[in-house]
Short mmCIF file of C-alpha atoms in Angstrom, two decimals:
data_model
loop_
_atom_site.label_atom_id
_atom_site.label_comp_id
_atom_site.label_asym_id
_atom_site.label_seq_id
_atom_site.Cartn_x
_atom_site.Cartn_y
_atom_site.Cartn_z
CA MET A 16 2.97 18.44 2.94
CA SER A 17 2.21 21.66 1.05
CA ASP A 18 -1.35 22.49 0.02
CA PRO A 19 -2.42 20.29 -2.89
CA VAL A 20 -2.35 21.85 -6.31
CA TYR A 21 -4.76 19.32 -7.84
CA ILE A 22 -7.71 17.16 -6.92
CA ILE A 23 -7.23 13.83 -8.69
CA GLY A 24 -9.98 11.34 -9.36
CA ILE A 25 -9.04 7.71 -10.04
CA ASP A 26 -11.74 5.44 -11.45
CA LEU A 27 -10.17 2.07 -10.69
CA GLY A 28 -12.15 -0.22 -12.98
CA THR A 29 -12.09 -3.99 -13.23
CA THR A 30 -11.48 -3.78 -16.99
CA ASN A 31 -10.25 -0.19 -17.56
CA SER A 32 -9.04 2.62 -15.29
CA ILE A 33 -9.02 6.34 -15.92
CA VAL A 34 -7.53 9.37 -14.17
CA ALA A 35 -8.93 12.90 -14.19
CA TYR A 36 -7.81 16.04 -12.38
CA THR A 37 -8.79 19.63 -11.67
CA ASP A 38 -7.30 22.58 -9.78
CA ALA A 39 -7.66 22.23 -6.02
CA ASP A 40 -8.25 25.97 -5.66
CA ILE A 41 -11.89 25.94 -6.87
CA GLN A 42 -13.44 29.40 -6.96
CA LYS A 43 -17.01 29.61 -5.69
CA GLY A 44 -19.50 29.99 -8.53
CA LYS A 45 -16.91 29.05 -11.15
CA LYS A 46 -17.16 25.73 -12.95
CA PRO A 47 -13.95 23.73 -12.51
CA GLN A 48 -12.05 22.59 -15.58
CA ILE A 49 -11.83 18.77 -15.47
CA ASN A 50 -8.96 17.25 -17.45
CA ILE A 51 -8.39 13.66 -18.43
CA PHE A 52 -4.86 12.53 -17.71
CA GLU A 53 -3.28 10.79 -20.67
CA ILE A 54 -1.49 7.81 -19.16
CA PRO A 55 1.87 6.73 -20.64
CA GLN A 56 1.98 2.94 -20.92
CA LEU A 57 3.43 0.10 -22.93
CA VAL A 58 1.28 -0.36 -26.01
CA ASP A 59 3.64 -2.85 -27.64
CA ALA A 60 7.01 -4.38 -26.79
CA GLY A 61 9.36 -1.47 -26.18
CA VAL A 62 6.74 1.13 -27.27
CA VAL A 63 5.43 3.66 -24.74
CA GLU A 64 2.55 5.90 -25.77
CA LYS A 65 -0.14 7.93 -23.99
CA ARG A 66 -3.73 6.74 -23.73
CA ASN A 67 -6.87 8.17 -22.11
CA ILE A 68 -7.52 4.86 -20.39
CA LEU A 69 -5.33 2.25 -18.75
CA PRO A 70 -6.54 -1.31 -19.27
CA SER A 71 -6.53 -2.90 -15.81
CA PHE A 72 -4.25 -5.77 -16.69
CA ILE A 73 -0.82 -6.87 -15.47
CA PHE A 74 1.35 -9.19 -17.56
CA VAL A 75 3.93 -11.21 -15.62
CA PRO A 76 6.24 -12.57 -18.32
CA GLY A 77 8.18 -15.77 -18.12
CA GLU A 78 11.89 -15.85 -18.90
CA TYR A 79 11.43 -16.15 -22.67
CA ASP A 80 8.07 -14.41 -23.24
CA VAL A 81 9.46 -10.92 -23.90
CA SER A 82 12.89 -9.35 -23.75
CA LYS A 83 13.73 -7.40 -20.58
CA GLU A 84 14.43 -4.27 -22.58
CA SER A 85 10.93 -4.32 -24.09
CA LEU A 86 9.38 -3.74 -20.62
CA SER A 87 11.45 -0.62 -19.88
CA LEU A 88 9.54 2.52 -18.87
CA PRO A 89 10.79 6.12 -18.75
CA TRP A 90 10.50 6.08 -14.90
CA GLU A 91 11.49 2.38 -14.41
CA GLU A 92 14.10 1.10 -16.79
CA ASP A 93 14.35 -2.35 -15.16
CA SER A 94 10.61 -3.04 -15.02
CA ARG A 95 9.75 -6.75 -14.94
CA LEU A 96 6.00 -6.32 -15.50
CA ALA A 97 3.78 -4.81 -18.16
CA VAL A 98 0.67 -2.82 -17.20
CA GLY A 99 -2.04 -1.57 -19.50
CA GLU A 100 -2.60 -2.04 -23.23
CA PHE A 101 0.39 -4.25 -24.01
CA ALA A 102 -0.29 -6.34 -20.87
CA ARG A 103 -3.86 -6.97 -22.04
CA ASP A 104 -2.91 -7.87 -25.61
CA ARG A 105 0.11 -10.04 -24.77
CA GLY A 106 -1.75 -11.64 -21.89
CA GLU A 107 -4.47 -12.83 -24.27
CA GLU A 108 -1.81 -14.95 -25.95
CA ILE A 109 -0.42 -16.29 -22.64
CA PRO A 110 -3.42 -16.11 -20.25
CA GLN A 111 -1.70 -18.03 -17.45
CA HIS A 112 0.66 -15.05 -17.13
CA LEU A 113 -2.11 -12.39 -17.06
CA ILE A 114 -3.58 -10.76 -13.97
CA SER A 115 -7.06 -9.42 -14.60
CA SER A 116 -10.05 -8.37 -12.42
CA ALA A 117 -7.70 -7.68 -9.52
CA LYS A 118 -10.32 -5.35 -8.00
CA SER A 119 -12.88 -8.16 -7.76
CA TRP A 120 -10.31 -10.31 -5.96
CA LEU A 121 -10.28 -7.68 -3.16
CA CYS A 122 -13.80 -8.66 -2.12
CA SER A 123 -13.25 -12.40 -2.29
CA THR A 124 -13.52 -13.87 1.22
CA THR A 125 -12.38 -17.35 0.13
CA ILE A 126 -8.71 -16.41 -0.22
CA ASP A 127 -6.03 -14.46 1.68
CA ARG A 128 -6.07 -11.23 -0.26
CA ASN A 129 -2.63 -10.23 1.04
CA LYS A 130 -0.95 -13.37 -0.30
CA PRO A 131 0.76 -13.55 -3.71
CA ILE A 132 -1.80 -15.67 -5.61
CA LEU A 133 -2.12 -13.91 -9.00
CA PRO A 134 -2.09 -14.94 -11.81
CA TRP A 135 -4.50 -17.45 -10.29
CA GLU A 136 -3.51 -20.39 -12.57
CA GLY A 137 -0.03 -19.18 -13.34
CA PRO A 138 2.98 -21.52 -13.34
CA LYS A 139 4.60 -22.19 -9.97
CA GLU A 140 7.90 -20.67 -11.07
CA LEU A 141 6.19 -17.34 -11.86
CA SER A 142 6.72 -14.39 -9.55
CA LYS A 143 3.16 -13.72 -8.36
CA LEU A 144 1.42 -10.72 -6.80
CA SER A 145 -1.30 -10.33 -4.22
CA PRO A 146 -4.60 -8.61 -5.12
CA VAL A 147 -3.49 -5.68 -2.94
CA GLU A 148 -0.23 -5.19 -4.88
CA ALA A 149 -1.94 -5.54 -8.25
CA CYS A 150 3.21 3.16 -12.41
CA ASP A 151 4.08 6.18 -11.49
CA ALA A 152 3.21 7.75 -14.84
CA TRP A 153 1.69 10.90 -13.25
CA ASN A 154 4.94 11.94 -11.55
CA HIS A 155 6.94 11.33 -14.69
CA THR A 156 4.56 13.44 -16.76
CA MET A 157 3.40 16.17 -14.37
CA ALA A 158 6.06 16.59 -11.67
CA LEU A 159 9.46 16.38 -13.31
CA GLU A 160 10.24 20.02 -12.49
CA ASP A 161 8.11 20.60 -9.38
CA GLU A 162 8.02 18.26 -6.36
CA ASN A 163 4.77 19.87 -5.18
CA LEU A 164 3.00 18.40 -8.20
CA LYS A 165 3.77 14.77 -7.34
CA MET A 166 0.67 12.65 -7.05
CA GLU A 167 1.33 11.80 -3.38
CA ASN A 168 1.04 15.52 -2.59
CA GLN A 169 -2.44 15.90 -4.12
CA ASP A 170 -5.94 15.14 -2.86
CA ILE A 171 -6.97 11.75 -4.31
CA LEU A 172 -10.53 10.50 -4.77
CA LEU A 173 -10.48 6.72 -5.40
CA THR A 174 -13.70 5.07 -6.56
CA VAL A 175 -14.82 1.71 -5.16
CA PRO A 176 -17.98 -0.36 -5.72
CA ALA A 177 -20.75 0.55 -3.29
CA SER A 178 -21.03 -3.18 -2.55
CA PHE A 179 -17.46 -3.41 -1.21
CA ASP A 180 -17.48 -4.51 2.41
CA ALA A 181 -15.33 -2.90 5.10
CA VAL A 182 -12.43 -5.29 4.49
CA ALA A 183 -12.38 -4.66 0.72
CA ARG A 184 -12.43 -0.88 1.34
CA GLU A 185 -9.57 -1.18 3.82
CA LEU A 186 -7.57 -3.18 1.31
CA SER A 187 -8.23 -0.56 -1.37
CA VAL A 188 -6.77 2.09 0.93
CA LYS A 189 -3.85 -0.22 1.71
CA ALA A 190 -3.17 -0.68 -2.01
CA ALA A 191 -3.17 3.08 -2.51
CA GLN A 192 -0.75 3.52 0.39
CA MET A 193 1.54 0.84 -1.07
CA ALA A 194 1.52 2.86 -4.28
CA GLY A 195 2.73 5.88 -2.29
CA LEU A 196 -0.62 7.70 -2.02
CA PRO A 197 -1.27 8.56 1.65
CA HIS A 198 -4.08 11.09 1.11
CA VAL A 199 -6.93 9.06 -0.32
CA THR A 200 -10.67 9.46 0.03
CA LEU A 201 -12.89 6.59 -1.12
CA LEU A 202 -15.93 7.46 -3.23
CA GLU A 203 -18.59 4.94 -4.12
CA GLU A 204 -18.91 4.57 -7.88
CA PRO A 205 -22.71 4.96 -8.13
CA GLN A 206 -22.55 8.14 -6.07
CA ALA A 207 -19.74 9.43 -8.29
CA ALA A 208 -21.98 8.75 -11.31
CA PHE A 209 -24.87 10.56 -9.63
CA TYR A 210 -22.68 13.59 -8.80
CA ALA A 211 -21.54 13.64 -12.45
CA TRP A 212 -25.16 13.65 -13.61
CA ILE A 213 -25.93 16.58 -11.30
CA GLU A 214 -22.87 18.48 -12.55
CA ALA A 215 -23.76 17.85 -16.18
CA SER A 216 -27.36 18.92 -15.61
CA GLY A 217 -26.45 22.28 -14.11
CA ASP A 218 -29.44 23.84 -12.34
CA LYS A 219 -31.89 21.78 -14.39
CA TRP A 220 -31.61 18.72 -12.10
CA ARG A 221 -33.63 20.60 -9.45
CA GLU A 222 -36.53 20.66 -11.89
CA ASP A 223 -36.35 16.90 -12.36
CA VAL A 224 -36.43 15.85 -8.72
CA SER A 225 -38.58 16.57 -5.71
CA LYS A 226 -38.78 15.55 -2.10
CA GLY A 227 -39.46 11.83 -1.65
CA ASP A 228 -38.49 10.79 -5.19
CA LEU A 229 -36.12 7.85 -5.79
CA ILE A 230 -33.19 7.38 -8.15
CA LEU A 231 -31.68 4.02 -8.91
CA VAL A 232 -28.04 4.33 -10.00
CA CYS A 233 -26.82 1.36 -12.06
CA ASP A 234 -23.11 0.90 -12.73
CA VAL A 235 -22.98 -2.04 -15.13
CA GLY A 236 -19.42 -2.84 -16.04
CA GLY A 237 -17.34 -5.55 -17.61
CA GLY A 238 -16.52 -7.40 -14.43
CA THR A 239 -19.07 -6.55 -11.73
CA SER A 240 -22.43 -4.78 -11.30
CA ASP A 241 -23.35 -2.39 -8.50
CA PHE A 242 -26.71 -0.83 -7.60
CA SER A 243 -27.39 2.13 -5.29
CA LEU A 244 -30.68 3.76 -4.41
CA ILE A 245 -31.04 7.50 -3.91
CA ARG A 246 -34.37 9.04 -3.04
CA VAL A 247 -35.13 10.98 -6.29
CA SER A 248 -37.23 10.48 -9.39
CA GLU A 249 -34.71 10.11 -12.25
CA ASP A 250 -32.97 6.88 -13.28
CA VAL A 251 -29.25 7.38 -13.78
CA CYS A 252 -27.15 4.66 -15.41
CA ASP A 253 -23.34 4.71 -15.41
CA VAL A 254 -21.88 2.01 -17.61
CA GLY A 255 -18.26 1.29 -16.69
CA GLY A 256 -15.62 -1.04 -18.03
CA GLY A 257 -15.25 -3.57 -15.27
CA THR A 258 -17.76 -3.16 -12.47
CA SER A 259 -21.47 -2.48 -12.17
CA ASP A 260 -22.79 -0.47 -9.26
CA PHE A 261 -26.28 0.34 -7.93
CA SER A 262 -26.97 2.77 -5.00
CA LEU A 263 -30.11 4.34 -3.51
CA ILE A 264 -30.11 7.93 -2.23
CA ARG A 265 -33.03 9.82 -0.63
CA VAL A 266 -33.85 13.45 -1.38
CA SER A 267 -35.36 15.48 1.46
CA GLU A 268 -35.58 19.18 2.18
CA GLU A 269 -33.73 21.09 4.87
CA GLU A 270 -34.40 24.84 4.99
CA GLY A 271 -35.42 24.86 1.35
CA GLU A 272 -32.39 22.86 0.12
CA LEU A 273 -32.59 19.34 -1.28
CA VAL A 274 -30.54 16.78 0.63
CA LEU A 275 -29.44 13.57 -1.17
CA GLU A 276 -29.21 10.41 0.91
CA ARG A 277 -28.18 6.93 -0.19
CA ILE A 278 -30.56 4.50 1.44
CA ALA A 279 -29.78 1.08 -0.11
CA VAL A 280 -26.93 -0.82 -1.81
CA GLY A 281 -27.11 -4.02 -3.86
CA ASP A 282 -24.96 -7.08 -3.39
CA HIS A 283 -21.62 -7.44 -5.19
CA LEU A 284 -22.52 -9.15 -8.48
CA LEU A 285 -19.94 -10.71 -10.78
CA MET A 286 -20.69 -10.30 -14.51
CA GLY A 287 -18.91 -13.45 -15.71
#
């Protein structure tokens, strides 16, 4: 593998997902330019357009629900599934053919998460997927003329709820590997939100926190809620589309520098 050209962040939400990227060669003292990747996806039968977000839905059509040609993608002409906006909208009309909240299924200990069980109440004749299985749009858009720009050759940061247990984290990595992404680093969503707050605050955040303070990070989404505690004094709230996350991080001083430490994580809470 050549050196990565990009660092890619994937916020894999229960309701919506988003991809952002920046140059991997970050110059010290220079603020990186973060770009939102516009994701090509089916927005209607046979219509592919770019969107800033990808609704986290998979539509598994029956034989007569949509024509085979209407599911065709520029990088997969014989696709038999719809992912994204069209999947969400068409799935509302035929809910027994819709896979939603796949990320929350990863932390369910009551089922075999590697077995094809989704859609959960789908017809028996339907070709089902496992939560781990549930678009190579990046490669089609960014790497048509340069193999080095393929997503599998970049550094990937994949967000997960802080409340995910070890098995759910392992399954998240497995899902990424099945998608052809071998170089993945997991990042807890509340910590990602906290880092984003620090970045947006510039140097001012040092004026807002001091040794021994606490910060409660609340990621309240459409499908789950997550809480993390960080020892600082400012409340940070990241509202996502599908999960909610809370983490606690402690701030201490080492040789005059503040050190952030997550000291508590809430339980995995479903939003209903």
